[in-house]
mmCIF file of C-alpha atoms in Angstrom:
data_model
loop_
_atom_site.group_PDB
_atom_site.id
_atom_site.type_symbol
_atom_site.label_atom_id
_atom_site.label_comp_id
_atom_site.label_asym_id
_atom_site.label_seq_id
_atom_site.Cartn_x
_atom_site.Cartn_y
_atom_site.Cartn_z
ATOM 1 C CA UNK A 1 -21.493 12.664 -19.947
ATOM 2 C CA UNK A 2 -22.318 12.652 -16.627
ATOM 3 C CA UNK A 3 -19.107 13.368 -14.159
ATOM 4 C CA UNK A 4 -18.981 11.667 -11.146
ATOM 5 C CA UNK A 5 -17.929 13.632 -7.813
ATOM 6 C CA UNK A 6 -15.888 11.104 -6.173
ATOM 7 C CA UNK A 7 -13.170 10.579 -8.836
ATOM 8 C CA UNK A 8 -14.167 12.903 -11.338
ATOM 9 C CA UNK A 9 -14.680 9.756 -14.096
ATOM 10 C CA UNK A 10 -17.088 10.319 -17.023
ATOM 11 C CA UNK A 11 -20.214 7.726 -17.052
ATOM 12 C CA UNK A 12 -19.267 4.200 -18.764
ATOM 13 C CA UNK A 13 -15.651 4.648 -17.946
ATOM 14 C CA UNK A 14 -13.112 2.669 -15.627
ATOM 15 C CA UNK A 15 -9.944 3.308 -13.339
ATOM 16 C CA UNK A 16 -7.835 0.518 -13.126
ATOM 17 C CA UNK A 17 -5.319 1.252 -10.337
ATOM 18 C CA UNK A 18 -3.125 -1.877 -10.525
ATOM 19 C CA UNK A 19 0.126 -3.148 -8.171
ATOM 20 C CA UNK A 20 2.842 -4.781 -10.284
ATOM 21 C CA UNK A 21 2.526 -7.258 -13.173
ATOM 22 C CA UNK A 22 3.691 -6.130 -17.139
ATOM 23 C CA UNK A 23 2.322 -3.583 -18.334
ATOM 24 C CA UNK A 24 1.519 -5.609 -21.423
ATOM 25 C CA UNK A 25 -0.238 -8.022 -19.403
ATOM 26 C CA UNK A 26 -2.750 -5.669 -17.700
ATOM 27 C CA UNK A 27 -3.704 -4.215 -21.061
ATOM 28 C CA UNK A 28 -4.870 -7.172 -22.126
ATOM 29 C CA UNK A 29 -6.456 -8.107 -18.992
ATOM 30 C CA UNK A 30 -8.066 -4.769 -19.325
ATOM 31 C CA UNK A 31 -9.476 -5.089 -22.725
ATOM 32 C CA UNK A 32 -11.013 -8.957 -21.655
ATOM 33 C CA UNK A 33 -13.013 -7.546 -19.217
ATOM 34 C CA UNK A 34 -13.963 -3.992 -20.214
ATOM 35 C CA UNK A 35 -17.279 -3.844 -21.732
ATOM 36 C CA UNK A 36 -17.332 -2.097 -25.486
ATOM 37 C CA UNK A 37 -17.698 1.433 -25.021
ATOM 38 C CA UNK A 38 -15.759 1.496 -21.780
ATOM 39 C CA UNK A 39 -13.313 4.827 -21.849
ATOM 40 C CA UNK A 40 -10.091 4.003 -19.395
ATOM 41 C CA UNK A 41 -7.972 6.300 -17.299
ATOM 42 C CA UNK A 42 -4.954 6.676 -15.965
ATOM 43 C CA UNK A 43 -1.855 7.405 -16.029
ATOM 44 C CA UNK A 44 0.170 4.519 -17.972
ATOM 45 C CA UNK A 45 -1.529 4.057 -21.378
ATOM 46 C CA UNK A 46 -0.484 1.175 -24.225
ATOM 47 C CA UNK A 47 -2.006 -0.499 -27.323
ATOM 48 C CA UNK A 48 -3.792 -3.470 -27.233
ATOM 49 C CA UNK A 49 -5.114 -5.095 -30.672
ATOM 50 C CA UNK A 50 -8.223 -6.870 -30.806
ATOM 51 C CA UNK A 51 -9.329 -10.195 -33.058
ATOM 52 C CA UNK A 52 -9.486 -8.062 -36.090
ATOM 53 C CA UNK A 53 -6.208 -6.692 -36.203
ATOM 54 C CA UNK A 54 -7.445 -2.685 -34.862
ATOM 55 C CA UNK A 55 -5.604 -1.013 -31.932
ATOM 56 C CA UNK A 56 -6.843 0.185 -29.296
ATOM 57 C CA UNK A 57 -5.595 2.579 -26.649
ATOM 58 C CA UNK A 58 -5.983 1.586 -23.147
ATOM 59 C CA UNK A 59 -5.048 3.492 -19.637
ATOM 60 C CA UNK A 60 -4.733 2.723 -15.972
ATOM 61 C CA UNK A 61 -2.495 3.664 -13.238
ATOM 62 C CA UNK A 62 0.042 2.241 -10.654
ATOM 63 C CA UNK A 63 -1.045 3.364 -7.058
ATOM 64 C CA UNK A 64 0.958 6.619 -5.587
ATOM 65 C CA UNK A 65 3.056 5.714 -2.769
ATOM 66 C CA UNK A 66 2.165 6.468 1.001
ATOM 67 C CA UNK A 67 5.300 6.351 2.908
ATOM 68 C CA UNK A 68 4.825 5.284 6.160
ATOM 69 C CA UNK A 69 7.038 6.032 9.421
ATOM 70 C CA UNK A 70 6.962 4.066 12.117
ATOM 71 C CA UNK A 71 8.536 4.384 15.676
ATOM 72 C CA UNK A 72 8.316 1.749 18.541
ATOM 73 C CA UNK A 73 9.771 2.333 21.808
ATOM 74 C CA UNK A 74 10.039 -0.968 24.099
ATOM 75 C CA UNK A 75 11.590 -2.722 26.824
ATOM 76 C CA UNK A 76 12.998 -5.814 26.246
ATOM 77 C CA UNK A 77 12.149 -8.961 28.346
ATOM 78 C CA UNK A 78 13.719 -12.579 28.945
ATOM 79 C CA UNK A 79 13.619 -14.070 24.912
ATOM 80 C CA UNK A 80 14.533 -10.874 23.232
ATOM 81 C CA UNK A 81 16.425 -12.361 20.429
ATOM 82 C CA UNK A 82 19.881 -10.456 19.723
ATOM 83 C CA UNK A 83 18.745 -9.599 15.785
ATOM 84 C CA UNK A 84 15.474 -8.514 17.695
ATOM 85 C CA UNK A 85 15.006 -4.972 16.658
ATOM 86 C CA UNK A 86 15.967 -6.051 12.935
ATOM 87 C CA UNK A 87 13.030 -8.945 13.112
ATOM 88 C CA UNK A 88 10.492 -5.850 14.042
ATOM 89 C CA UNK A 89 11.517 -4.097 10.866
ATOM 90 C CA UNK A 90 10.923 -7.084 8.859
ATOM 91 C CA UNK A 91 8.230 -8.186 10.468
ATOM 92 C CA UNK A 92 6.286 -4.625 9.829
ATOM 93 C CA UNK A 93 7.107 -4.412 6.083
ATOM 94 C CA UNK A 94 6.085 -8.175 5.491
ATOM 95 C CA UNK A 95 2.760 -7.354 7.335
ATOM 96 C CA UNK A 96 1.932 -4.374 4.926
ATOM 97 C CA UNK A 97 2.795 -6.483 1.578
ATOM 98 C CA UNK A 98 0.614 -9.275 2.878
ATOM 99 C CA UNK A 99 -2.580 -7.052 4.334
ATOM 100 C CA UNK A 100 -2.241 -3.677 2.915
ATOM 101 C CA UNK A 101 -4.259 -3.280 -0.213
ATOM 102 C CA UNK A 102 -4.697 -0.278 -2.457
ATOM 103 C CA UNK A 103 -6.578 2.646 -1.119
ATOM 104 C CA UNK A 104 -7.014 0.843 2.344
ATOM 105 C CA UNK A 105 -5.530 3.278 5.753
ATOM 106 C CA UNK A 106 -2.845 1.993 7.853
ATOM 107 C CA UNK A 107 -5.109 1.299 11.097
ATOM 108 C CA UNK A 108 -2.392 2.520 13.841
ATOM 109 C CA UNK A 109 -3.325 -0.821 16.273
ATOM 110 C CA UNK A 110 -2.865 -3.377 13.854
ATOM 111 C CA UNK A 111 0.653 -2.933 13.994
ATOM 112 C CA UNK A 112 1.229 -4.899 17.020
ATOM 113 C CA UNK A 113 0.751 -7.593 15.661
ATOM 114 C CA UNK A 114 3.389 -7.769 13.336
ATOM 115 C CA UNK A 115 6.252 -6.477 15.937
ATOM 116 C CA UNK A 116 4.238 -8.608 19.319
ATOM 117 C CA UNK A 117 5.469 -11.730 16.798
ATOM 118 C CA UNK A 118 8.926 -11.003 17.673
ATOM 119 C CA UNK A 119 9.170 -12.452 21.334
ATOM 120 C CA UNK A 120 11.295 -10.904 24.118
ATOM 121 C CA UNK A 121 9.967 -7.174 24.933
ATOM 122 C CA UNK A 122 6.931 -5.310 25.666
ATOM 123 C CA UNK A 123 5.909 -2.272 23.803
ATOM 124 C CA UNK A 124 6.243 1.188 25.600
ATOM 125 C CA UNK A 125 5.087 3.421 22.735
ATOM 126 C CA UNK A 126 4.473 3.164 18.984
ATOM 127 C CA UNK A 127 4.443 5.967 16.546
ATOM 128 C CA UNK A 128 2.736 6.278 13.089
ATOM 129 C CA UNK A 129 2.741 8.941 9.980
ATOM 130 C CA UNK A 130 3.920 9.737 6.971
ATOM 131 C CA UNK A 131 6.762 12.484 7.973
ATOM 132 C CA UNK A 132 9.934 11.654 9.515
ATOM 133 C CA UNK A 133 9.801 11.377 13.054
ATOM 134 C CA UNK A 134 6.007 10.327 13.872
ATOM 135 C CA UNK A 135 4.537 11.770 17.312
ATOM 136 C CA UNK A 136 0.815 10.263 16.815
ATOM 137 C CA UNK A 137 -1.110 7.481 16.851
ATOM 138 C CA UNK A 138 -4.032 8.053 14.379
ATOM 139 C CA UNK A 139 -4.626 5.912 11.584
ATOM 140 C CA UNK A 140 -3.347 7.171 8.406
ATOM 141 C CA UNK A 141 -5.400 7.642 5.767
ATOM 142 C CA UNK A 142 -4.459 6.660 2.164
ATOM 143 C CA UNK A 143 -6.412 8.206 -1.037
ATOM 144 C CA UNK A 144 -8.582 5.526 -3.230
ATOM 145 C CA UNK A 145 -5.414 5.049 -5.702
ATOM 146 C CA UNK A 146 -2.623 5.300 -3.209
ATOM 147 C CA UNK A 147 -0.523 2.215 -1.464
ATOM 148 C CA UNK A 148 1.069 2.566 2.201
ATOM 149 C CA UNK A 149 4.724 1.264 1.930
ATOM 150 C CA UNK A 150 6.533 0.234 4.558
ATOM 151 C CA UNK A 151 10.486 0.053 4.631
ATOM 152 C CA UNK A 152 13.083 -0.682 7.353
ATOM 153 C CA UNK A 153 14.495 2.456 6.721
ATOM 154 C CA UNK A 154 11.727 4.387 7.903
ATOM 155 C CA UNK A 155 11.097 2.082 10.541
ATOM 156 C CA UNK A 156 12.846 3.070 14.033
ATOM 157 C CA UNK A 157 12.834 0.835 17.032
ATOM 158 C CA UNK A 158 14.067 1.938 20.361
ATOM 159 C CA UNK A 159 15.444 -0.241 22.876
ATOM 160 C CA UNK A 160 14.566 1.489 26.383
#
């Protein structure tokens, strides 16, 4: 079998890195749309049966979490809403459900998006990485089967 360098994967195999749903339920999507033959990785492995009653063991993985830190220094203006700083927080972590995908880097100027959508301030400074207490601005880059996750706890807005 021929390895390949990326992901070290055999030839005629798959890694299915998948983000919620049963794990019952991906199995079985798994083993519609393999092709015979197929070997599967990963980490989470189950038993699927096919029409003639044989098992069959099946593997893929859920992606590794990439938790991001985020601090945003700002100025508030005329329309800064009193639950402002909490709408940032939410803002950001319903922004990475909705465009983050597996294996795709947190791109440090998309973020201001998310927090520009709360009215009311102007940004003095914002902060990315995965450590407490970001000091830089480069994107952060997330490995083929990882996630970025995004959580008001790690998020940190200053009012200046």
């Amino acid at each position: 079998d021929t390895v390949q360098p990326v992901t070290g994967l055999t030839a005629h195999s798959i890694y299915c890195v998948v983000e919620g749903g049963a794990d019952a339920d991906i199995l079985k999507t798994i083993w519609l749309k393999k092709t015979a033959g197929t070997t599967t990785y990963g980490a989470t492995s189950g038993t699927v049966t096919d029409s003639m009653g044989n098992p069959h063991t099946l593997k893929f993985s859920r992606p590794s979490d990439v938790n991001v830190y985020v601090i945003v220094n700002l100025h508030t203006r005329p329309g800064w809403p009193t639950d402002g700083v909490q709408r940032i927080k939410d803002a950001l972590t319903s922004w990475a459900v909705a465009n983050q995908s597996i294996g795709e880097e947190v791109i440090h100027s998309r973020l201001f998006d998310p927090i520009n959508s709360v009215p009311g301030h102007s940004i003095d400074s914002l902060y990315i990485g995965t450590a407490p207490a970001p000091s830089g601005t480069a994107n952060i880059a997330v490995p083929f089967d990882g996630l970025s996750r995004f959580d008001s706890a790690r998020i940190t807005v200053n009012v200046l």
